[in-house]
Amino acid sequence: MTANIIDGAAIAAELRGEVAETVRRLGENHGIKPGLAVVLVGNDPASEVYVRTKAKQTVAAGMASFEHRLPADTSEKELLALVRQLNADPRVDGILVQLPLPPQINAGKVIEAIDPAKDVDGFHPENVGRLAVGSGGIVPCTPLGCLLLLRHVRADLTGLDAVVVGRSAIVGKPMAHLLLDENCTVTTAHSRTRDLPALCRRADILVAAVGRPEMIRGDWIKPGAIVIDVGINRLPPASGDASGKGRLVGDVAFDEAREVAGAITPVPGGVGPMTIACLLSNTVEAAKRRLAGPGPKG
Ligand code: NDP
């Protein structure tokens, strides 16, 4: 058996197309243009690439993009002042502060300062809490993207055994909540889990969000399982690699896993493109909610 490859790039392009269509209608019917503000502190090269890609895709979807680049020695006070300014700016529907932040800034404090209605990353404690109680907050982009990929493979996930490897606040934990809401039976694994291979072998849905290159082997996978690989790891360049950059691999040993799984995401071209598409989607949803005005609390 060879797994179906889940084409994240194509599914993300489809989602970006739907977002662009919603943006067009919002402009035509209500005269509004959703806006996303991205804040980058310092010049971490990976963050620079993410921010550039986000800005490009925001504009391509017909939305306004506001980029704020601050020097690496920016104080927490200065960053908090910018966040308050963006909270009050009516042109801004979504605010994203690119992580990691330099050590003099407390990231938790900055996230808590973002208006939860504009927190398109879904990291504010109010949105985290809403996801936990299932009451419609903004959902973090990467796990939301994973869920959309899963739904693409199988519309109804009810009753399936799901194992999420990784318990970070940005991927593993929200992913587990989303799968529970889909009526899966969910186990969250982490570095202290006993006999991880045996646990993974029980999973109809296996989500890997570990950050360890190709840790999950083919013989850890249940035949026919759906495998979502969130990991993005760059291997050291092989000898003779002219680019000198090294290969990008996931947390799953793809060549082995595809022989066993029913469907699997590749790296790159799986979860990665979905993350940014979901960011655009969260921003347009925030704009729609703002247009509808404050609803009943709760
Ligand atoms: P974190 O480092 O925050 O979390 C990693 C998790 O994996 C932790 O819960 C850790 O357990 C667990 N873990 C580490 N080693 C093992 C092990 N040997 N066995 C079992 N569990 C283990 O990472 P993130 O969640 O932020 O990211 C995970 C991966 O996803 C990374 O490769 C990252 O680059 C990628 N990523 C990709 C995105 C995308 O858009 N595609 C977006 C975000 C992340 P413990 O809690 O016990 O330490």
mmCIF file of C-alpha atoms and ligand atoms in Angstrom:
data_model
loop_
_atom_site.group_PDB
_atom_site.id
_atom_site.type_symbol
_atom_site.label_atom_id
_atom_site.label_comp_id
_atom_site.label_asym_id
_atom_site.label_seq_id
_atom_site.Cartn_x
_atom_site.Cartn_y
_atom_site.Cartn_z
ATOM 1 C CA MET A 1 0.000 0.000 0.000
ATOM 2 C CA THR A 2 1.266 3.481 -0.798
ATOM 3 C CA ALA A 3 -0.302 6.419 0.965
ATOM 4 C CA ASN A 4 -2.158 9.230 -0.728
ATOM 5 C CA ILE A 5 -0.052 12.354 -0.488
ATOM 6 C CA ILE A 6 -2.058 15.188 1.042
ATOM 7 C CA ASP A 7 -1.308 18.188 -1.167
ATOM 8 C CA GLY A 8 -1.144 20.999 1.405
ATOM 9 C CA ALA A 9 0.058 23.489 -1.191
ATOM 10 C CA ALA A 10 -3.020 22.932 -3.399
ATOM 11 C CA ILE A 11 -5.474 22.877 -0.467
ATOM 12 C CA ALA A 12 -3.907 26.091 0.902
ATOM 13 C CA ALA A 13 -4.212 27.746 -2.525
ATOM 14 C CA GLU A 14 -7.896 26.818 -2.557
ATOM 15 C CA LEU A 15 -8.377 28.347 0.907
ATOM 16 C CA ARG A 16 -6.525 31.527 -0.125
ATOM 17 C CA GLY A 17 -8.852 31.748 -3.127
ATOM 18 C CA GLU A 18 -11.905 31.534 -0.818
ATOM 19 C CA VAL A 19 -10.399 34.217 1.442
ATOM 20 C CA ALA A 20 -9.776 36.501 -1.555
ATOM 21 C CA GLU A 21 -13.395 36.033 -2.663
ATOM 22 C CA THR A 22 -14.686 36.964 0.828
ATOM 23 C CA VAL A 23 -12.400 40.014 0.858
ATOM 24 C CA ARG A 24 -13.772 41.072 -2.530
ATOM 25 C CA ARG A 25 -17.367 40.763 -1.286
ATOM 26 C CA LEU A 26 -16.601 42.689 1.923
ATOM 27 C CA GLY A 27 -15.220 45.509 -0.219
ATOM 28 C CA GLU A 28 -18.089 45.471 -2.675
ATOM 29 C CA ASN A 29 -20.944 45.207 -0.157
ATOM 30 C CA HIS A 30 -19.553 47.045 2.867
ATOM 31 C CA GLY A 31 -16.641 49.140 1.598
ATOM 32 C CA ILE A 32 -14.142 47.558 3.998
ATOM 33 C CA LYS A 33 -10.696 46.113 3.422
ATOM 34 C CA PRO A 34 -9.486 43.706 6.133
ATOM 35 C CA GLY A 35 -6.010 44.504 7.432
ATOM 36 C CA LEU A 36 -3.264 42.399 9.029
ATOM 37 C CA ALA A 37 -0.454 43.972 11.049
ATOM 38 C CA VAL A 38 2.712 41.918 11.500
ATOM 39 C CA VAL A 39 5.305 42.994 14.037
ATOM 40 C CA LEU A 40 8.882 41.750 13.785
ATOM 41 C CA VAL A 41 11.416 42.577 16.490
ATOM 42 C CA GLY A 42 15.054 42.008 15.507
ATOM 43 C CA ASN A 43 16.327 40.259 12.399
ATOM 44 C CA ASP A 44 16.113 36.511 12.897
ATOM 45 C CA PRO A 45 16.521 35.199 9.304
ATOM 46 C CA ALA A 46 13.759 32.539 9.559
ATOM 47 C CA SER A 47 11.328 35.097 11.011
ATOM 48 C CA GLU A 48 12.231 37.540 8.217
ATOM 49 C CA VAL A 49 11.239 34.929 5.617
ATOM 50 C CA TYR A 50 7.915 34.168 7.395
ATOM 51 C CA VAL A 51 7.040 37.856 7.720
ATOM 52 C CA ARG A 52 7.825 38.542 4.057
ATOM 53 C CA THR A 53 5.717 35.577 2.907
ATOM 54 C CA LYS A 54 2.811 36.588 5.162
ATOM 55 C CA ALA A 55 2.862 40.173 3.843
ATOM 56 C CA LYS A 56 2.993 38.992 0.217
ATOM 57 C CA GLN A 57 0.057 36.592 0.623
ATOM 58 C CA THR A 58 -1.972 39.162 2.592
ATOM 59 C CA VAL A 59 -1.692 41.627 -0.279
ATOM 60 C CA ALA A 60 -2.363 38.889 -2.863
ATOM 61 C CA ALA A 61 -5.666 38.121 -1.069
ATOM 62 C CA GLY A 62 -6.683 41.785 -1.459
ATOM 63 C CA MET A 63 -6.119 42.714 2.190
ATOM 64 C CA ALA A 64 -4.068 45.546 3.674
ATOM 65 C CA SER A 65 -0.699 44.558 5.139
ATOM 66 C CA PHE A 66 1.000 46.672 7.813
ATOM 67 C CA GLU A 67 4.571 45.686 8.600
ATOM 68 C CA HIS A 68 6.288 46.979 11.719
ATOM 69 C CA ARG A 69 9.991 46.198 11.965
ATOM 70 C CA LEU A 70 11.581 47.109 15.258
ATOM 71 C CA PRO A 71 15.268 46.876 16.242
ATOM 72 C CA ALA A 72 16.464 43.916 18.359
ATOM 73 C CA ASP A 73 17.030 46.191 21.388
ATOM 74 C CA THR A 74 13.380 47.378 21.476
ATOM 75 C CA SER A 75 12.109 47.523 25.058
ATOM 76 C CA GLU A 76 9.023 45.675 26.275
ATOM 77 C CA LYS A 77 7.405 49.052 26.995
ATOM 78 C CA GLU A 78 7.907 50.211 23.383
ATOM 79 C CA LEU A 79 6.460 46.975 21.984
ATOM 80 C CA LEU A 80 3.455 47.149 24.325
ATOM 81 C CA ALA A 81 2.851 50.747 23.187
ATOM 82 C CA LEU A 82 2.822 49.590 19.536
ATOM 83 C CA VAL A 83 0.391 46.759 20.361
ATOM 84 C CA ARG A 84 -1.966 49.246 22.064
ATOM 85 C CA GLN A 85 -1.731 51.505 19.001
ATOM 86 C CA LEU A 86 -2.637 48.590 16.698
ATOM 87 C CA ASN A 87 -5.506 47.534 19.025
ATOM 88 C CA ALA A 88 -6.989 51.019 18.546
ATOM 89 C CA ASP A 89 -6.346 51.251 14.780
ATOM 90 C CA PRO A 90 -9.615 50.689 12.874
ATOM 91 C CA ARG A 91 -7.710 49.623 9.720
ATOM 92 C CA VAL A 92 -6.225 46.646 11.583
ATOM 93 C CA ASP A 93 -8.342 43.483 12.024
ATOM 94 C CA GLY A 94 -5.517 41.104 12.880
ATOM 95 C CA ILE A 95 -2.303 41.554 14.867
ATOM 96 C CA LEU A 96 0.540 39.069 14.751
ATOM 97 C CA VAL A 97 3.692 39.516 16.798
ATOM 98 C CA GLN A 98 6.297 37.219 15.285
ATOM 99 C CA LEU A 99 7.877 34.875 17.835
ATOM 100 C CA PRO A 100 10.469 34.330 19.217
ATOM 101 C CA LEU A 101 10.990 37.746 20.822
ATOM 102 C CA PRO A 102 14.357 38.957 22.157
ATOM 103 C CA PRO A 103 15.101 38.022 25.802
ATOM 104 C CA GLN A 104 14.369 41.481 27.299
ATOM 105 C CA ILE A 105 10.711 41.115 26.230
ATOM 106 C CA ASN A 106 8.201 38.884 28.039
ATOM 107 C CA ALA A 107 6.284 37.231 25.169
ATOM 108 C CA GLY A 108 3.364 36.252 27.432
ATOM 109 C CA LYS A 109 2.845 39.862 28.480
ATOM 110 C CA VAL A 110 2.842 41.018 24.848
ATOM 111 C CA ILE A 111 0.349 38.331 23.787
ATOM 112 C CA GLU A 112 -1.959 39.275 26.665
ATOM 113 C CA ALA A 113 -1.837 42.917 25.548
ATOM 114 C CA ILE A 114 -3.301 42.066 22.101
ATOM 115 C CA ASP A 115 -7.044 42.640 21.797
ATOM 116 C CA PRO A 116 -8.414 39.044 21.781
ATOM 117 C CA ALA A 117 -10.686 39.988 18.858
ATOM 118 C CA LYS A 118 -7.574 40.872 16.807
ATOM 119 C CA ASP A 119 -5.415 37.970 18.062
ATOM 120 C CA VAL A 120 -5.326 36.083 14.749
ATOM 121 C CA ASP A 121 -2.630 33.724 16.074
ATOM 122 C CA GLY A 122 -5.111 32.525 18.705
ATOM 123 C CA PHE A 123 -2.488 32.670 21.487
ATOM 124 C CA HIS A 124 -4.252 35.100 23.861
ATOM 125 C CA PRO A 125 -5.448 33.325 27.040
ATOM 126 C CA GLU A 126 -9.030 34.313 26.218
ATOM 127 C CA ASN A 127 -8.848 32.493 22.872
ATOM 128 C CA VAL A 128 -7.000 29.551 24.435
ATOM 129 C CA GLY A 129 -9.776 29.321 27.031
ATOM 130 C CA ARG A 130 -12.517 29.595 24.428
ATOM 131 C CA LEU A 131 -10.993 26.711 22.472
ATOM 132 C CA ALA A 132 -10.799 24.641 25.662
ATOM 133 C CA VAL A 133 -14.485 25.205 26.479
ATOM 134 C CA GLY A 134 -15.515 25.037 22.815
ATOM 135 C CA SER A 135 -17.011 28.522 22.568
ATOM 136 C CA GLY A 136 -15.842 29.951 19.285
ATOM 137 C CA GLY A 137 -12.650 31.950 19.823
ATOM 138 C CA ILE A 138 -9.862 32.372 17.277
ATOM 139 C CA VAL A 139 -8.059 29.057 16.688
ATOM 140 C CA PRO A 140 -4.236 28.919 16.252
ATOM 141 C CA CYS A 141 -3.305 28.708 12.574
ATOM 142 C CA THR A 142 -1.129 25.566 12.471
ATOM 143 C CA PRO A 143 -3.539 23.172 14.247
ATOM 144 C CA LEU A 144 -6.448 24.718 12.335
ATOM 145 C CA GLY A 145 -4.561 23.994 9.094
ATOM 146 C CA CYS A 146 -3.959 20.392 10.230
ATOM 147 C CA LEU A 147 -7.672 19.953 10.929
ATOM 148 C CA LEU A 148 -8.611 21.248 7.477
ATOM 149 C CA LEU A 149 -6.170 18.775 5.899
ATOM 150 C CA LEU A 150 -7.678 15.929 7.939
ATOM 151 C CA ARG A 151 -11.190 16.926 6.900
ATOM 152 C CA HIS A 152 -10.015 16.902 3.303
ATOM 153 C CA VAL A 153 -9.102 13.227 3.658
ATOM 154 C CA ARG A 154 -12.156 12.264 5.691
ATOM 155 C CA ALA A 155 -15.172 14.494 6.271
ATOM 156 C CA ASP A 156 -16.206 12.773 9.501
ATOM 157 C CA LEU A 157 -13.541 11.953 12.083
ATOM 158 C CA THR A 158 -16.001 10.673 14.706
ATOM 159 C CA GLY A 159 -14.767 7.812 16.856
ATOM 160 C CA LEU A 160 -11.248 7.692 15.432
ATOM 161 C CA ASP A 161 -8.260 7.191 17.741
ATOM 162 C CA ALA A 162 -6.012 10.241 17.450
ATOM 163 C CA VAL A 163 -2.504 10.564 18.864
ATOM 164 C CA VAL A 164 -0.869 13.998 18.944
ATOM 165 C CA VAL A 165 2.875 13.821 19.606
ATOM 166 C CA GLY A 166 3.911 17.132 21.195
ATOM 167 C CA ARG A 167 2.166 19.287 23.813
ATOM 168 C CA SER A 168 3.251 22.832 22.944
ATOM 169 C CA ALA A 169 0.809 25.681 23.451
ATOM 170 C CA ILE A 170 0.949 26.612 19.767
ATOM 171 C CA VAL A 171 0.510 23.174 18.155
ATOM 172 C CA GLY A 172 0.043 20.070 20.325
ATOM 173 C CA LYS A 173 -2.459 21.290 22.930
ATOM 174 C CA PRO A 174 -4.809 23.198 20.595
ATOM 175 C CA MET A 175 -4.627 20.276 18.127
ATOM 176 C CA ALA A 176 -5.808 17.891 20.843
ATOM 177 C CA HIS A 177 -8.755 20.187 21.655
ATOM 178 C CA LEU A 178 -9.758 20.431 17.999
ATOM 179 C CA LEU A 179 -9.675 16.655 17.549
ATOM 180 C CA LEU A 180 -11.737 16.185 20.694
ATOM 181 C CA ASP A 181 -14.307 18.584 19.239
ATOM 182 C CA GLU A 182 -14.361 16.328 16.147
ATOM 183 C CA ASN A 183 -15.338 13.411 18.433
ATOM 184 C CA CYS A 184 -11.984 11.655 18.202
ATOM 185 C CA THR A 185 -10.561 9.773 21.169
ATOM 186 C CA VAL A 186 -7.425 11.797 21.768
ATOM 187 C CA THR A 187 -4.101 10.992 23.423
ATOM 188 C CA THR A 188 -1.427 13.680 23.733
ATOM 189 C CA ALA A 189 2.117 12.300 23.896
ATOM 190 C CA HIS A 190 5.331 14.086 24.896
ATOM 191 C CA SER A 191 8.940 13.474 25.877
ATOM 192 C CA ARG A 192 7.948 11.569 29.039
ATOM 193 C CA THR A 193 5.468 9.248 27.310
ATOM 194 C CA ARG A 194 6.226 5.546 27.814
ATOM 195 C CA ASP A 195 6.525 3.324 24.744
ATOM 196 C CA LEU A 196 5.695 5.965 22.165
ATOM 197 C CA PRO A 197 5.969 3.553 19.181
ATOM 198 C CA ALA A 198 3.254 1.280 20.642
ATOM 199 C CA LEU A 199 1.015 4.271 21.357
ATOM 200 C CA CYS A 200 1.441 5.631 17.819
ATOM 201 C CA ARG A 201 0.614 2.197 16.352
ATOM 202 C CA ARG A 202 -2.898 2.519 17.797
ATOM 203 C CA ALA A 203 -3.584 5.822 16.030
ATOM 204 C CA ASP A 204 -6.025 6.191 13.156
ATOM 205 C CA ILE A 205 -4.859 9.822 13.079
ATOM 206 C CA LEU A 206 -1.249 10.604 13.971
ATOM 207 C CA VAL A 207 -0.170 14.241 14.297
ATOM 208 C CA ALA A 208 3.567 14.768 14.788
ATOM 209 C CA ALA A 209 4.631 18.122 16.268
ATOM 210 C CA VAL A 210 7.931 17.328 17.920
ATOM 211 C CA GLY A 211 10.776 19.098 16.140
ATOM 212 C CA ARG A 212 12.952 15.970 15.823
ATOM 213 C CA PRO A 213 13.939 15.001 12.272
ATOM 214 C CA GLU A 214 12.300 11.749 11.103
ATOM 215 C CA MET A 215 11.789 10.490 14.662
ATOM 216 C CA ILE A 216 8.559 8.657 13.829
ATOM 217 C CA ARG A 217 9.396 5.546 11.826
ATOM 218 C CA GLY A 218 7.319 3.545 9.379
ATOM 219 C CA ASP A 219 6.795 0.661 11.822
ATOM 220 C CA TRP A 220 5.212 3.079 14.357
ATOM 221 C CA ILE A 221 2.314 3.656 12.001
ATOM 222 C CA LYS A 222 -0.965 1.776 11.881
ATOM 223 C CA PRO A 223 -1.712 0.537 8.350
ATOM 224 C CA GLY A 224 -4.092 2.985 6.676
ATOM 225 C CA ALA A 225 -3.624 5.776 9.261
ATOM 226 C CA ILE A 226 -3.781 9.466 8.359
ATOM 227 C CA VAL A 227 -0.426 11.059 9.209
ATOM 228 C CA ILE A 228 -0.051 14.824 9.610
ATOM 229 C CA ASP A 229 3.575 15.920 9.913
ATOM 230 C CA VAL A 230 3.924 19.395 11.440
ATOM 231 C CA GLY A 231 7.697 19.198 11.935
ATOM 232 C CA ILE A 232 10.035 21.403 9.941
ATOM 233 C CA ASN A 233 13.656 20.383 10.459
ATOM 234 C CA ARG A 234 16.676 21.284 8.393
ATOM 235 C CA LEU A 235 19.278 18.523 8.162
ATOM 236 C CA PRO A 236 22.966 19.459 7.972
ATOM 237 C CA PRO A 237 24.064 19.687 4.315
ATOM 238 C CA ALA A 238 25.209 16.357 2.871
ATOM 239 C CA SER A 239 28.715 16.249 1.419
ATOM 240 C CA GLY A 240 28.521 17.393 -2.182
ATOM 241 C CA ASP A 241 25.335 19.443 -1.553
ATOM 242 C CA ALA A 242 26.050 22.473 -3.730
ATOM 243 C CA SER A 243 23.356 24.651 -2.119
ATOM 244 C CA GLY A 244 24.990 24.157 1.303
ATOM 245 C CA LYS A 245 21.554 24.511 2.895
ATOM 246 C CA GLY A 246 20.652 20.929 3.832
ATOM 247 C CA ARG A 247 17.402 19.087 3.216
ATOM 248 C CA LEU A 248 14.120 20.014 4.924
ATOM 249 C CA VAL A 249 12.452 17.036 6.638
ATOM 250 C CA GLY A 250 9.524 16.493 8.958
ATOM 251 C CA ASP A 251 9.196 14.616 12.241
ATOM 252 C CA VAL A 252 8.098 11.507 10.313
ATOM 253 C CA ALA A 253 10.384 9.285 8.210
ATOM 254 C CA PHE A 254 8.365 10.004 5.082
ATOM 255 C CA ASP A 255 9.658 7.278 2.734
ATOM 256 C CA GLU A 256 8.972 4.551 5.299
ATOM 257 C CA ALA A 257 5.677 6.003 6.500
ATOM 258 C CA ARG A 258 4.157 6.360 3.042
ATOM 259 C CA GLU A 259 4.450 2.576 2.583
ATOM 260 C CA VAL A 260 2.137 2.016 5.579
ATOM 261 C CA ALA A 261 -0.127 5.056 6.003
ATOM 262 C CA GLY A 262 -3.379 5.667 4.148
ATOM 263 C CA ALA A 263 -2.658 9.367 3.669
ATOM 264 C CA ILE A 264 0.303 11.542 4.649
ATOM 265 C CA THR A 265 1.434 15.162 4.403
ATOM 266 C CA PRO A 266 4.821 15.850 2.790
ATOM 267 C CA VAL A 267 7.445 18.258 4.170
ATOM 268 C CA PRO A 268 7.638 20.784 2.652
ATOM 269 C CA GLY A 269 4.265 21.300 0.963
ATOM 270 C CA GLY A 270 1.987 19.888 3.682
ATOM 271 C CA VAL A 271 1.135 21.750 6.864
ATOM 272 C CA GLY A 272 3.421 24.754 6.201
ATOM 273 C CA PRO A 273 1.350 26.441 3.440
ATOM 274 C CA MET A 274 -1.857 25.803 5.411
ATOM 275 C CA THR A 275 -0.551 27.787 8.385
ATOM 276 C CA ILE A 276 -0.333 31.058 6.450
ATOM 277 C CA ALA A 277 -3.601 30.424 4.586
ATOM 278 C CA CYS A 278 -5.322 29.962 7.976
ATOM 279 C CA LEU A 279 -3.772 33.214 9.194
ATOM 280 C CA LEU A 280 -5.426 35.019 6.274
ATOM 281 C CA SER A 281 -8.670 33.186 6.964
ATOM 282 C CA ASN A 282 -8.566 34.135 10.683
ATOM 283 C CA THR A 283 -7.992 37.783 9.701
ATOM 284 C CA VAL A 284 -10.945 37.893 7.336
ATOM 285 C CA GLU A 285 -13.135 36.185 9.964
ATOM 286 C CA ALA A 286 -12.049 38.825 12.522
ATOM 287 C CA ALA A 287 -13.034 41.552 10.045
ATOM 288 C CA LYS A 288 -16.435 39.918 9.507
ATOM 289 C CA ARG A 289 -17.021 39.683 13.268
ATOM 290 C CA ARG A 290 -16.087 43.345 13.703
ATOM 291 C CA LEU A 291 -18.537 44.278 10.958
ATOM 292 C CA ALA A 292 -21.302 42.299 12.665
ATOM 293 C CA GLY A 293 -20.632 44.270 15.870
ATOM 294 C CA PRO A 294 -20.324 42.999 19.435
ATOM 295 C CA GLY A 295 -22.509 39.942 19.954
ATOM 296 C CA PRO A 296 -23.831 38.609 23.225
ATOM 297 C CA LYS A 297 -21.010 37.743 25.638
ATOM 298 C CA GLY A 298 -20.186 34.111 26.335
HETATM 299 P P1 NDP B 1 8.068 22.593 20.881
HETATM 300 O O1 NDP B 1 9.551 22.405 20.955
HETATM 301 O O2 NDP B 1 7.444 23.734 21.589
HETATM 302 O O3 NDP B 1 7.363 21.263 21.413
HETATM 303 C C1 NDP B 1 7.831 19.993 21.050
HETATM 304 C C2 NDP B 1 7.030 18.926 21.763
HETATM 305 O O4 NDP B 1 7.554 17.653 21.384
HETATM 306 C C3 NDP B 1 7.109 19.010 23.297
HETATM 307 O O5 NDP B 1 5.836 18.837 23.855
HETATM 308 C C4 NDP B 1 8.047 17.859 23.665
HETATM 309 O O6 NDP B 1 7.740 17.216 24.888
HETATM 310 C C5 NDP B 1 7.788 16.880 22.541
HETATM 311 N N1 NDP B 1 8.948 16.003 22.364
HETATM 312 C C6 NDP B 1 10.254 16.345 22.248
HETATM 313 N N2 NDP B 1 11.027 15.246 22.121
HETATM 314 C C7 NDP B 1 10.197 14.186 22.185
HETATM 315 C C8 NDP B 1 10.389 12.786 22.132
HETATM 316 N N3 NDP B 1 11.607 12.249 21.984
HETATM 317 N N4 NDP B 1 9.298 11.986 22.218
HETATM 318 C C9 NDP B 1 8.077 12.505 22.365
HETATM 319 N N5 NDP B 1 7.822 13.834 22.409
HETATM 320 C C10 NDP B 1 8.871 14.661 22.324
HETATM 321 O O7 NDP B 1 7.734 22.600 19.340
HETATM 322 P P2 NDP B 1 6.468 23.198 18.516
HETATM 323 O O8 NDP B 1 5.216 22.547 18.946
HETATM 324 O O9 NDP B 1 6.548 24.659 18.472
HETATM 325 O O10 NDP B 1 6.862 22.683 17.051
HETATM 326 C C11 NDP B 1 7.008 21.320 16.728
HETATM 327 C C12 NDP B 1 7.529 21.183 15.318
HETATM 328 O O11 NDP B 1 6.599 21.775 14.423
HETATM 329 C C13 NDP B 1 8.853 21.904 15.033
HETATM 330 O O12 NDP B 1 9.581 21.132 14.090
HETATM 331 C C14 NDP B 1 8.429 23.205 14.398
HETATM 332 O O13 NDP B 1 9.421 23.727 13.529
HETATM 333 C C15 NDP B 1 7.220 22.762 13.638
HETATM 334 N N6 NDP B 1 6.239 23.829 13.379
HETATM 335 C C16 NDP B 1 5.737 23.927 12.128
HETATM 336 C C17 NDP B 1 4.786 24.849 11.809
HETATM 337 C C18 NDP B 1 4.229 24.869 10.436
HETATM 338 O O14 NDP B 1 3.669 25.872 10.026
HETATM 339 N N7 NDP B 1 4.322 23.777 9.689
HETATM 340 C C19 NDP B 1 4.307 25.811 12.809
HETATM 341 C C20 NDP B 1 4.809 25.575 14.146
HETATM 342 C C21 NDP B 1 5.768 24.620 14.394
HETATM 343 P P3 NDP B 1 7.894 17.940 26.328
HETATM 344 O O15 NDP B 1 6.720 18.887 26.437
HETATM 345 O O16 NDP B 1 7.827 16.820 27.290
HETATM 346 O O17 NDP B 1 9.201 18.656 26.290
#
